[in-house]
């Protein structure tokens, strides 16, 4: 940010910092440094002071040290050569007897993001990992991740990884969680930290010692672990049950997500978990923090997608209070519409009617549209409210009501009579073009039931010269022709005027074309025009389509407690499209559903063909990388059927990763690239077999890995449905890469798993 | 994981900025500020994105507390974390405002440094953090006429000086370090938020109360403390105790540190408070209030001889007499007016046929007779959507957050009512 006199300020501060009088007075020195930091926060460039600040770091005053470190970490990238001067002080501090000083120095030294720093920090980190103070170990563990982050291409140090896996058993819970975080970052390319049975059980046992942040993080890491048998699964569920009732909403949400993922094949577990989490979720909906309330409401909406009645009894929690911001009120209204049932419909409508006269026009309109949506089921009650609103003679309200009427009449033909009776006189209060369009449409389609329809249209036609919106003119043309067909005597004259004006004086091409079309249509004869324009006046079946079907819980379980529900669906789709796949590091939770009951085979098939259809219209560009999608899970039965029916598309032989590559490791690695493993043999069985599948570009790729003898390589047989060359070759490339990466790291991993 | 954390004032001044992972430059602060101001009214601003970077923010005390991230973290955890950060700033600096943040920026940087490392939360408890925080808080001292009341003639004690001023609790938790002896105080606030819809004829259509008992503890190492609630306190509609539903709530929840073994029989909460502010108990009550609300609202519609219609609303407080009141008003059009009638303790607002809401906030300080613990009547505001002249009575709507004595599960033993400074508990 350009700032007036910033150069002067820098000069003055420089003088003050190098003034020996200031330096000797601790308090004055600190105050000058504080001023530097304050200017830095405001966005002034304080980099010229770097030298003086480095000198200030050699002090016993811890507050001053912290401030100087903050300064150095902000500017080290700009002045790497000068920052090296500070290294000595930092190294000395790393050996200080005071653990607080040691931890502080180590943490900040690792924060200096500049090239060449890693050779200096390696040794302090390694000794920090074995420090007796947990404060230092915490900083050292994350220091490993920072070091890796500085050189993303560097070889992973197996010894450090081993040490970190060992530190998972550390006394200090924060060190343990930091280890998980660091391993996750260091092993990012290989699919993150491996959670096997001993580690998972260790984490579960330590859950109680952690603070809330640690708990939510560990719960997220546990998503990766798949229990072997039902009894283990239920042990885990019992152990974690208490966390569903935690008073911290983050922990509740993370536990719920884990339960949903673990119970992917057990609907009873899922609904039980949601049942238990309902109370805390509702509490978050009424929390004091508005932002938390909003996040909770978004998640409530997500649950409602599968379980529409889940919050039915608690509908009063979603009534808006006066002081809430509009974005919360909008969400609450959307939820209220979903929660309506026979018992509460009266109360909910009464409440919504209160919002219709809100000061904010957007909110009032949204409330009216909400009533309209309820009206698709409870039309009588809603119609009386809406008709009542018309009497207020307010512009926005009338316009929104008329728009709602149009949609209602289209979906529920039984409403048309009362709608037609009530819209007389509305035209005086409608100013905006959407409202006008709706009114004109109603007049055209149901003109024979509205006595004054031609005269209202005539008013619109007389005011045509001043009408701005082409959409209204288009609607007016159609409506007048329609009305002419049902009431020719009253309409003929004005239709003539309208057509003359639109053909001769109108500048907008689409309006002119429509007018010409209408004119020629009428030339063909009245019967012909009737046939073209006199379609059905309502379509109740559309209401069934518009009413959303219940989605399975598994369709959103993987997104629960992520940012996805908080964004609108369109925004999220746009976001993930640009970043290439969901940015979540956690593999899709649906993988566990591979062991689903056989009954879901048909469903899965339907879903997979749907996914295929969805992906089909986008053929890949020539240079486009294959992205394997985490599509719907295949059941073993379905897999078998496909496998037997298909001809092998290709056979290749790959190198064995080497070492003892265990099934979990392989499965975890494959899952990360969205290849699902259906079944694997035990590690030392010969012949060793594995069955894999993946979704890509609208096809399903099935593969069998076969290893006959210890010395031999890996035989891969790939089948595909339907055939798709690009998908096939890229699947093999991905598989090859995975095997190679596993080969590189299996030595360091296998010692822990 | 969090990439950056920054605090902005409502005008967009950068108060605090700390980068944890070096994933984005500092220009994103301005991007955020432009985005949050450019949003149309119906768009939710809580989570926004810009080129793969997500902004999550909370607004507290007029400040934006923003965290950015490139990964896809739990939104619950992030908002809770930011709220916790705001609460910690409040604990350490006494209050959360632009002034206190810019005065204490060194302390807040220190806090952030200890709370987050590489974007991962390390610790957030006031207890643990205070071992690492070296900076002392600077509290702004605004000049206030209220303070002068505490000085008696020739420096003598006055009635007021025996009572803590209402701002006593808004000071840093740790400021006692420098002062010898310090002030060992515990404050208990009972805060109730009432949302009431009142019909045009003055009857209560809907009422909803959300209340909480908040504890602010300045005692460095506090022994166990017992908060006794009214023994007839009952939860839910079915469970009744004593002589009926005198003190009833629909639902209540407690802080995880509260021990509830004596709650079932004696309605005693046992808690060993750590320093800082905690919400000990939250409760909710809707529909049937056990006692009338602390204010009444009347709606009137009059036709003046000139043909104009006057839409008026009068709110009166049914609170104890020794209440000093002040009025602040937000009117949306010039033909609205509001006035305070101190004698009848009523606030009257009127408008002439125009559309728009008026917001009047009545503030008062209530001193109960006797031991005179001042109870802060924070605000009661009322708004009449005075829309349309001939409308079928849109009704008046009132929101207030107030200490509302009648319906309280009032702490009866151990410590007196709210805002009473109490010495270090030795009795319990």
Short mmCIF file of N, CA and C in Angstrom, two decimals, chain A residues 1 34 37-38 40-43 62-63 66-67 70 100 104 107-108 113 135 138-139 142 145-146 149 174 178 181 185 211 213 216-217 247-250 253 281 286 288-292 294-296 299 316-317 319-323 326-327 330-331 351 355 358-359 392 394 561-563 566-567 572 575 583-585, chain B residues 1 14-22 26 41-49 54 57-59 71-77 79-81 83-84 102-103 105-106 109-110 113-114 117-118 120-124 131-132 134-135 193 195 206 210 212 214 251 256 284 287 355-357 359 381 383 388 391-392 397 399:
data_model
loop_
_atom_site.label_atom_id
_atom_site.label_comp_id
_atom_site.label_asym_id
_atom_site.label_seq_id
_atom_site.Cartn_x
_atom_site.Cartn_y
_atom_site.Cartn_z
N UNK A 1 0.86 -1.19 0.00
CA UNK A 1 0.00 0.00 0.00
C UNK A 1 0.90 1.24 0.00
N UNK A 34 8.25 -2.38 18.22
CA UNK A 34 6.80 -2.53 18.11
C UNK A 34 6.24 -1.61 17.02
N UNK A 37 6.84 -3.21 13.70
CA UNK A 37 5.87 -4.29 13.44
C UNK A 37 4.53 -3.71 13.05
N UNK A 38 4.14 -2.62 13.72
CA UNK A 38 2.85 -2.04 13.43
C UNK A 38 2.80 -1.52 11.99
N UNK A 40 4.63 -2.61 9.60
CA UNK A 40 4.68 -3.79 8.73
C UNK A 40 3.28 -4.36 8.53
N UNK A 41 2.50 -4.43 9.63
CA UNK A 41 1.14 -4.95 9.52
C UNK A 41 0.29 -4.09 8.60
N UNK A 42 0.54 -2.77 8.67
CA UNK A 42 -0.27 -1.89 7.83
C UNK A 42 0.12 -2.00 6.36
N UNK A 43 1.18 -2.72 6.06
CA UNK A 43 1.53 -2.94 4.67
C UNK A 43 2.68 -2.08 4.18
N UNK A 62 12.54 -11.74 25.98
CA UNK A 62 11.84 -12.70 25.12
C UNK A 62 10.79 -12.01 24.25
N UNK A 63 10.13 -11.00 24.80
CA UNK A 63 9.11 -10.31 24.00
C UNK A 63 9.77 -9.69 22.78
N UNK A 66 10.59 -12.31 20.22
CA UNK A 66 9.42 -12.77 19.47
C UNK A 66 9.07 -11.78 18.38
N UNK A 67 9.14 -10.49 18.71
CA UNK A 67 8.79 -9.48 17.72
C UNK A 67 9.78 -9.49 16.56
N UNK A 70 9.23 -12.43 14.31
CA UNK A 70 8.06 -12.20 13.45
C UNK A 70 8.48 -11.36 12.23
N UNK A 100 11.57 -22.80 26.68
CA UNK A 100 10.74 -21.87 25.94
C UNK A 100 11.56 -21.17 24.86
N UNK A 104 11.03 -21.64 20.86
CA UNK A 104 10.77 -20.43 20.08
C UNK A 104 11.75 -20.29 18.93
N UNK A 107 11.20 -23.05 16.27
CA UNK A 107 10.00 -22.84 15.47
C UNK A 107 10.21 -21.74 14.45
N UNK A 108 10.83 -20.66 14.90
CA UNK A 108 10.97 -19.53 13.98
C UNK A 108 12.06 -19.75 12.95
N UNK A 113 11.41 -18.83 5.40
CA UNK A 113 11.24 -19.50 4.10
C UNK A 113 12.21 -18.92 3.11
N UNK A 135 7.46 -29.03 24.60
CA UNK A 135 7.28 -27.79 23.83
C UNK A 135 8.25 -27.75 22.65
N UNK A 138 7.26 -30.48 20.00
CA UNK A 138 6.16 -30.05 19.12
C UNK A 138 6.69 -29.24 17.96
N UNK A 139 7.57 -28.28 18.27
CA UNK A 139 8.09 -27.43 17.20
C UNK A 139 8.95 -28.23 16.24
N UNK A 142 6.85 -30.42 13.70
CA UNK A 142 6.31 -29.65 12.59
C UNK A 142 7.44 -29.07 11.74
N UNK A 145 8.04 -31.10 8.75
CA UNK A 145 7.10 -30.83 7.65
C UNK A 145 7.49 -29.55 6.93
N UNK A 146 7.93 -28.55 7.70
CA UNK A 146 8.31 -27.28 7.07
C UNK A 146 9.51 -27.48 6.16
N UNK A 149 8.46 -29.00 3.04
CA UNK A 149 7.69 -28.03 2.28
C UNK A 149 8.61 -27.06 1.53
N UNK A 174 -0.11 -33.36 22.04
CA UNK A 174 0.06 -32.44 20.91
C UNK A 174 1.20 -32.91 20.01
N UNK A 178 0.80 -33.60 16.12
CA UNK A 178 1.72 -32.94 15.20
C UNK A 178 2.44 -33.95 14.32
N UNK A 181 0.24 -34.83 11.52
CA UNK A 181 0.18 -33.73 10.56
C UNK A 181 1.44 -33.69 9.72
N UNK A 185 2.03 -34.43 5.59
CA UNK A 185 2.60 -33.50 4.60
C UNK A 185 3.82 -34.09 3.92
N UNK A 211 -6.93 -32.24 23.12
CA UNK A 211 -7.85 -31.12 23.18
C UNK A 211 -8.76 -31.18 21.95
N UNK A 213 -9.15 -29.54 19.25
CA UNK A 213 -8.60 -29.42 17.89
C UNK A 213 -7.95 -30.73 17.50
N UNK A 216 -10.66 -33.39 16.68
CA UNK A 216 -11.29 -33.33 15.35
C UNK A 216 -10.30 -33.75 14.28
N UNK A 217 -9.03 -33.45 14.50
CA UNK A 217 -8.06 -33.80 13.47
C UNK A 217 -7.83 -35.32 13.42
N UNK A 247 -19.59 -31.03 23.51
CA UNK A 247 -20.16 -29.68 23.46
C UNK A 247 -19.45 -28.83 22.42
N UNK A 248 -18.46 -29.39 21.76
CA UNK A 248 -17.73 -28.65 20.73
C UNK A 248 -18.23 -29.12 19.38
N UNK A 249 -18.77 -28.21 18.59
CA UNK A 249 -19.44 -28.64 17.37
C UNK A 249 -18.48 -29.26 16.36
N UNK A 250 -17.21 -28.82 16.37
CA UNK A 250 -16.24 -29.39 15.45
C UNK A 250 -16.04 -30.87 15.70
N UNK A 253 -19.15 -32.85 14.59
CA UNK A 253 -19.24 -33.00 13.14
C UNK A 253 -18.21 -34.01 12.63
N UNK A 281 -26.14 -30.57 16.88
CA UNK A 281 -26.24 -29.81 15.63
C UNK A 281 -27.27 -28.69 15.78
N UNK A 286 -28.37 -22.66 16.98
CA UNK A 286 -28.81 -21.52 17.78
C UNK A 286 -27.64 -20.94 18.55
N UNK A 288 -24.38 -18.67 19.64
CA UNK A 288 -24.32 -17.21 19.66
C UNK A 288 -23.59 -16.66 18.44
N UNK A 289 -22.59 -17.39 17.98
CA UNK A 289 -21.83 -16.91 16.83
C UNK A 289 -22.64 -17.12 15.56
N UNK A 290 -22.84 -16.04 14.83
CA UNK A 290 -23.68 -16.14 13.63
C UNK A 290 -23.04 -17.03 12.59
N UNK A 291 -21.74 -16.98 12.49
CA UNK A 291 -21.04 -17.75 11.47
C UNK A 291 -21.19 -19.25 11.75
N UNK A 292 -21.09 -19.60 13.03
CA UNK A 292 -21.25 -21.01 13.39
C UNK A 292 -22.68 -21.46 13.09
N UNK A 294 -24.56 -20.35 10.79
CA UNK A 294 -24.71 -20.53 9.35
C UNK A 294 -24.13 -21.87 8.91
N UNK A 295 -22.95 -22.19 9.40
CA UNK A 295 -22.32 -23.46 9.02
C UNK A 295 -23.20 -24.63 9.43
N UNK A 296 -23.76 -24.55 10.64
CA UNK A 296 -24.61 -25.63 11.11
C UNK A 296 -25.86 -25.75 10.24
N UNK A 299 -25.22 -27.64 7.15
CA UNK A 299 -25.13 -29.07 7.35
C UNK A 299 -26.49 -29.69 7.62
N UNK A 316 -39.39 -25.23 15.12
CA UNK A 316 -39.40 -23.89 15.71
C UNK A 316 -38.00 -23.31 15.86
N UNK A 317 -36.98 -24.17 15.88
CA UNK A 317 -35.61 -23.67 16.00
C UNK A 317 -35.21 -22.91 14.74
N UNK A 319 -37.13 -20.77 13.11
CA UNK A 319 -37.81 -19.50 12.92
C UNK A 319 -36.77 -18.39 13.02
N UNK A 320 -36.93 -17.39 12.16
CA UNK A 320 -35.92 -16.32 12.14
C UNK A 320 -36.16 -15.36 13.29
N UNK A 321 -35.11 -14.83 13.84
CA UNK A 321 -35.31 -13.75 14.79
C UNK A 321 -34.92 -12.45 14.12
N UNK A 322 -35.46 -11.38 14.65
CA UNK A 322 -35.40 -10.10 13.95
C UNK A 322 -33.98 -9.64 13.63
N UNK A 323 -33.07 -9.88 14.56
CA UNK A 323 -31.75 -9.28 14.42
C UNK A 323 -30.80 -10.13 13.59
N UNK A 326 -29.45 -11.39 6.91
CA UNK A 326 -30.31 -11.98 5.89
C UNK A 326 -29.84 -13.36 5.45
N UNK A 327 -28.51 -13.57 5.35
CA UNK A 327 -28.09 -14.86 4.81
C UNK A 327 -28.51 -16.01 5.70
N UNK A 330 -32.37 -16.51 5.03
CA UNK A 330 -32.65 -17.24 3.79
C UNK A 330 -32.51 -18.73 4.00
N UNK A 331 -31.41 -19.13 4.65
CA UNK A 331 -31.21 -20.57 4.91
C UNK A 331 -32.33 -21.13 5.74
N UNK A 351 -45.78 -18.12 10.43
CA UNK A 351 -44.47 -17.50 10.64
C UNK A 351 -43.95 -16.89 9.34
N UNK A 355 -42.78 -12.88 7.67
CA UNK A 355 -41.58 -12.42 6.95
C UNK A 355 -41.94 -11.70 5.64
N UNK A 358 -41.43 -8.05 5.51
CA UNK A 358 -40.14 -7.62 6.02
C UNK A 358 -39.68 -6.37 5.28
N UNK A 359 -38.81 -5.63 5.96
CA UNK A 359 -38.30 -4.39 5.37
C UNK A 359 -37.45 -4.67 4.14
N UNK A 392 -52.34 -5.78 0.45
CA UNK A 392 -51.43 -4.76 0.97
C UNK A 392 -51.06 -3.75 -0.10
N UNK A 394 -48.60 -3.52 -2.15
CA UNK A 394 -47.19 -3.11 -2.17
C UNK A 394 -46.56 -3.65 -3.44
N UNK A 561 -18.93 -32.08 6.94
CA UNK A 561 -17.87 -31.43 7.71
C UNK A 561 -16.69 -31.01 6.82
N UNK A 562 -16.95 -30.70 5.56
CA UNK A 562 -15.94 -30.03 4.74
C UNK A 562 -16.56 -28.72 4.27
N UNK A 563 -15.84 -28.03 3.43
CA UNK A 563 -16.37 -26.74 2.98
C UNK A 563 -17.48 -26.91 1.94
N UNK A 566 -21.03 -25.74 2.67
CA UNK A 566 -21.16 -24.32 3.00
C UNK A 566 -21.27 -23.48 1.74
N UNK A 567 -20.62 -23.91 0.69
CA UNK A 567 -20.80 -23.24 -0.59
C UNK A 567 -22.10 -23.74 -1.20
N UNK A 572 -19.56 -24.80 -5.62
CA UNK A 572 -18.64 -25.86 -5.28
C UNK A 572 -18.23 -26.62 -6.54
N UNK A 575 -15.77 -24.60 -8.32
CA UNK A 575 -14.49 -24.59 -7.61
C UNK A 575 -13.69 -25.85 -7.87
N UNK A 583 -10.40 -30.83 -3.49
CA UNK A 583 -9.11 -30.58 -2.85
C UNK A 583 -8.92 -31.40 -1.57
N UNK A 584 -9.89 -32.18 -1.22
CA UNK A 584 -9.75 -32.95 0.01
C UNK A 584 -8.60 -33.94 -0.11
N UNK A 585 -7.82 -34.03 0.95
CA UNK A 585 -6.72 -34.97 0.95
C UNK A 585 -7.19 -36.36 1.33
N UNK B 1 -5.80 -27.08 7.69
CA UNK B 1 -4.68 -26.23 8.12
C UNK B 1 -4.92 -24.80 7.64
N UNK B 14 -5.61 -2.80 8.29
CA UNK B 14 -4.96 -4.05 8.68
C UNK B 14 -4.52 -3.92 10.13
N UNK B 15 -5.06 -4.72 11.01
CA UNK B 15 -4.66 -4.64 12.41
C UNK B 15 -3.64 -5.71 12.75
N UNK B 16 -3.89 -6.92 12.29
CA UNK B 16 -3.00 -8.04 12.58
C UNK B 16 -2.89 -8.85 11.29
N UNK B 17 -1.70 -9.27 10.96
CA UNK B 17 -1.56 -10.16 9.81
C UNK B 17 -0.43 -11.13 10.10
N UNK B 18 -0.71 -12.41 10.01
CA UNK B 18 0.35 -13.39 10.20
C UNK B 18 0.20 -14.50 9.18
N UNK B 19 1.30 -14.76 8.51
CA UNK B 19 1.31 -15.79 7.47
C UNK B 19 1.97 -17.03 8.06
N UNK B 20 1.33 -18.19 7.93
CA UNK B 20 1.88 -19.40 8.55
C UNK B 20 2.53 -20.33 7.55
N UNK B 21 2.09 -20.29 6.32
CA UNK B 21 2.57 -21.30 5.38
C UNK B 21 3.15 -20.72 4.09
N UNK B 22 3.07 -19.43 3.92
CA UNK B 22 3.64 -18.83 2.72
C UNK B 22 2.96 -19.29 1.44
N UNK B 26 0.29 -11.08 0.80
CA UNK B 26 -0.53 -10.31 1.70
C UNK B 26 -1.57 -9.48 0.95
N UNK B 41 -26.83 -8.48 -0.56
CA UNK B 41 -27.34 -8.76 0.78
C UNK B 41 -27.70 -10.21 1.04
N UNK B 42 -28.11 -10.95 0.00
CA UNK B 42 -28.58 -12.29 0.28
C UNK B 42 -27.48 -13.33 0.18
N UNK B 43 -26.28 -12.93 -0.19
CA UNK B 43 -25.20 -13.92 -0.32
C UNK B 43 -24.52 -14.15 1.02
N UNK B 44 -24.30 -15.38 1.38
CA UNK B 44 -23.63 -15.62 2.65
C UNK B 44 -22.14 -15.28 2.57
N UNK B 45 -21.65 -14.43 3.44
CA UNK B 45 -20.26 -14.03 3.35
C UNK B 45 -19.31 -14.89 4.16
N UNK B 46 -19.82 -15.88 4.88
CA UNK B 46 -18.98 -16.58 5.86
C UNK B 46 -17.79 -17.25 5.19
N UNK B 47 -18.04 -17.93 4.09
CA UNK B 47 -16.96 -18.59 3.38
C UNK B 47 -16.93 -18.04 1.96
N UNK B 48 -15.75 -17.57 1.54
CA UNK B 48 -15.62 -17.06 0.18
C UNK B 48 -14.34 -17.63 -0.41
N UNK B 49 -14.22 -17.56 -1.72
CA UNK B 49 -13.01 -18.12 -2.30
C UNK B 49 -12.45 -17.20 -3.36
N UNK B 54 -9.56 -20.27 0.22
CA UNK B 54 -10.84 -20.06 0.89
C UNK B 54 -10.66 -19.06 2.04
N UNK B 57 -14.41 -16.38 7.79
CA UNK B 57 -14.26 -15.30 8.76
C UNK B 57 -15.41 -15.27 9.75
N UNK B 58 -15.15 -14.68 10.88
CA UNK B 58 -16.22 -14.37 11.83
C UNK B 58 -16.15 -12.87 12.09
N UNK B 59 -17.28 -12.30 12.41
CA UNK B 59 -17.30 -10.87 12.72
C UNK B 59 -17.61 -10.72 14.18
N UNK B 71 -6.57 -25.91 1.75
CA UNK B 71 -7.09 -27.27 1.81
C UNK B 71 -8.60 -27.22 2.03
N UNK B 72 -9.17 -28.34 2.36
CA UNK B 72 -10.62 -28.40 2.55
C UNK B 72 -10.91 -28.82 3.98
N UNK B 73 -10.76 -27.91 4.93
CA UNK B 73 -10.88 -28.29 6.34
C UNK B 73 -12.33 -28.29 6.81
N UNK B 74 -12.49 -28.64 8.08
CA UNK B 74 -13.83 -28.63 8.65
C UNK B 74 -14.26 -27.20 8.93
N UNK B 75 -15.38 -26.77 8.38
CA UNK B 75 -15.82 -25.40 8.63
C UNK B 75 -16.19 -25.17 10.08
N UNK B 76 -16.67 -26.22 10.75
CA UNK B 76 -16.99 -26.09 12.16
C UNK B 76 -15.74 -25.75 12.95
N UNK B 77 -14.68 -26.52 12.71
CA UNK B 77 -13.46 -26.32 13.48
C UNK B 77 -12.90 -24.93 13.20
N UNK B 79 -14.46 -22.10 12.21
CA UNK B 79 -15.20 -21.00 12.83
C UNK B 79 -15.05 -21.06 14.35
N UNK B 80 -15.05 -22.27 14.90
CA UNK B 80 -14.86 -22.37 16.35
C UNK B 80 -13.50 -21.83 16.74
N UNK B 81 -12.50 -22.10 15.90
CA UNK B 81 -11.17 -21.63 16.21
C UNK B 81 -11.13 -20.10 16.20
N UNK B 83 -13.60 -18.08 16.64
CA UNK B 83 -14.34 -17.59 17.80
C UNK B 83 -13.50 -17.69 19.06
N UNK B 84 -12.75 -18.79 19.15
CA UNK B 84 -11.90 -18.99 20.31
C UNK B 84 -10.81 -17.91 20.34
N UNK B 102 -5.28 -2.72 18.40
CA UNK B 102 -4.09 -2.02 17.92
C UNK B 102 -3.18 -1.65 19.08
N UNK B 103 -3.73 -1.46 20.26
CA UNK B 103 -2.86 -1.20 21.42
C UNK B 103 -2.06 -2.45 21.79
N UNK B 105 -1.15 -5.14 19.85
CA UNK B 105 -0.81 -6.00 18.72
C UNK B 105 0.33 -6.95 19.06
N UNK B 106 1.29 -6.50 19.86
CA UNK B 106 2.40 -7.40 20.22
C UNK B 106 1.88 -8.63 20.94
N UNK B 109 0.07 -10.97 18.48
CA UNK B 109 1.03 -11.72 17.68
C UNK B 109 1.62 -12.87 18.49
N UNK B 110 1.89 -12.58 19.74
CA UNK B 110 2.44 -13.61 20.61
C UNK B 110 1.45 -14.76 20.77
N UNK B 113 1.24 -16.80 17.64
CA UNK B 113 2.45 -17.60 17.48
C UNK B 113 2.36 -18.88 18.31
N UNK B 114 1.78 -18.77 19.49
CA UNK B 114 1.67 -19.95 20.34
C UNK B 114 0.49 -20.83 19.95
N UNK B 117 0.96 -23.30 14.76
CA UNK B 117 2.28 -23.50 14.19
C UNK B 117 2.08 -24.16 12.83
N UNK B 118 2.62 -23.57 11.80
CA UNK B 118 2.47 -24.09 10.45
C UNK B 118 1.00 -24.25 10.09
N UNK B 120 -1.44 -25.19 12.12
CA UNK B 120 -2.14 -26.21 12.90
C UNK B 120 -2.35 -25.68 14.32
N UNK B 121 -3.57 -25.77 14.84
CA UNK B 121 -3.81 -25.32 16.21
C UNK B 121 -2.99 -26.14 17.21
N UNK B 122 -2.28 -25.47 18.09
CA UNK B 122 -1.46 -26.17 19.07
C UNK B 122 -2.15 -26.21 20.44
N UNK B 123 -2.56 -25.06 20.89
CA UNK B 123 -3.25 -25.02 22.16
C UNK B 123 -4.11 -23.78 22.20
N UNK B 124 -5.19 -23.84 22.95
CA UNK B 124 -6.05 -22.67 22.96
C UNK B 124 -6.58 -22.41 24.35
N UNK B 131 1.34 -19.20 30.35
CA UNK B 131 2.74 -19.47 30.68
C UNK B 131 3.67 -18.94 29.60
N UNK B 132 3.15 -18.81 28.39
CA UNK B 132 4.02 -18.43 27.29
C UNK B 132 3.91 -16.95 26.94
N UNK B 134 4.27 -13.22 27.36
CA UNK B 134 5.14 -12.38 28.18
C UNK B 134 4.70 -10.93 28.17
N UNK B 135 4.02 -10.52 27.12
CA UNK B 135 3.62 -9.12 27.03
C UNK B 135 2.47 -8.85 27.98
N UNK B 193 -31.48 -13.73 26.02
CA UNK B 193 -31.92 -13.07 24.79
C UNK B 193 -33.37 -13.44 24.54
N UNK B 195 -36.66 -13.23 22.20
CA UNK B 195 -37.24 -12.89 20.90
C UNK B 195 -38.74 -13.01 21.06
N UNK B 206 -45.62 -14.93 20.34
CA UNK B 206 -44.56 -15.94 20.34
C UNK B 206 -43.43 -15.44 21.21
N UNK B 210 -33.29 -17.45 24.95
CA UNK B 210 -32.04 -18.20 25.00
C UNK B 210 -31.20 -17.56 26.07
N UNK B 212 -27.93 -17.82 29.10
CA UNK B 212 -26.71 -18.50 29.50
C UNK B 212 -26.19 -17.91 30.79
N UNK B 214 -22.78 -17.04 32.46
CA UNK B 214 -21.40 -16.87 32.04
C UNK B 214 -20.55 -16.55 33.25
N UNK B 251 -34.70 -26.86 27.51
CA UNK B 251 -33.48 -27.65 27.34
C UNK B 251 -32.35 -26.89 28.00
N UNK B 256 -18.31 -28.58 29.65
CA UNK B 256 -17.85 -29.95 29.92
C UNK B 256 -17.13 -30.07 31.26
N UNK B 284 -32.69 -22.93 27.04
CA UNK B 284 -33.64 -22.39 26.08
C UNK B 284 -35.05 -22.60 26.58
N UNK B 287 -42.25 -20.55 23.79
CA UNK B 287 -43.72 -20.56 23.91
C UNK B 287 -44.24 -20.08 25.26
N UNK B 355 -42.68 3.45 4.81
CA UNK B 355 -42.28 2.07 4.98
C UNK B 355 -40.89 2.05 5.59
N UNK B 356 -40.61 1.08 6.36
CA UNK B 356 -39.27 0.99 6.92
C UNK B 356 -39.34 0.74 8.40
N UNK B 357 -38.27 0.26 8.92
CA UNK B 357 -38.27 -0.13 10.31
C UNK B 357 -37.55 0.92 11.13
N UNK B 359 -35.52 1.28 14.76
CA UNK B 359 -34.90 0.47 15.78
C UNK B 359 -34.56 1.38 16.95
N UNK B 381 -34.66 -3.69 22.41
CA UNK B 381 -34.98 -2.86 21.27
C UNK B 381 -36.24 -3.34 20.60
N UNK B 383 -38.90 -2.91 17.20
CA UNK B 383 -39.01 -2.42 15.84
C UNK B 383 -40.41 -2.64 15.35
N UNK B 388 -47.74 -0.62 5.95
CA UNK B 388 -48.80 -0.16 5.08
C UNK B 388 -49.97 0.28 5.92
N UNK B 391 -52.98 -2.16 6.58
CA UNK B 391 -52.61 -3.57 6.65
C UNK B 391 -53.28 -4.24 7.83
N UNK B 392 -53.53 -5.52 7.70
CA UNK B 392 -54.10 -6.23 8.85
C UNK B 392 -53.04 -6.45 9.91
N UNK B 397 -42.50 -6.50 16.66
CA UNK B 397 -41.56 -7.58 16.88
C UNK B 397 -40.50 -7.00 17.78
N UNK B 399 -36.87 -7.67 19.94
CA UNK B 399 -35.74 -8.51 20.30
C UNK B 399 -35.07 -7.85 21.47
#
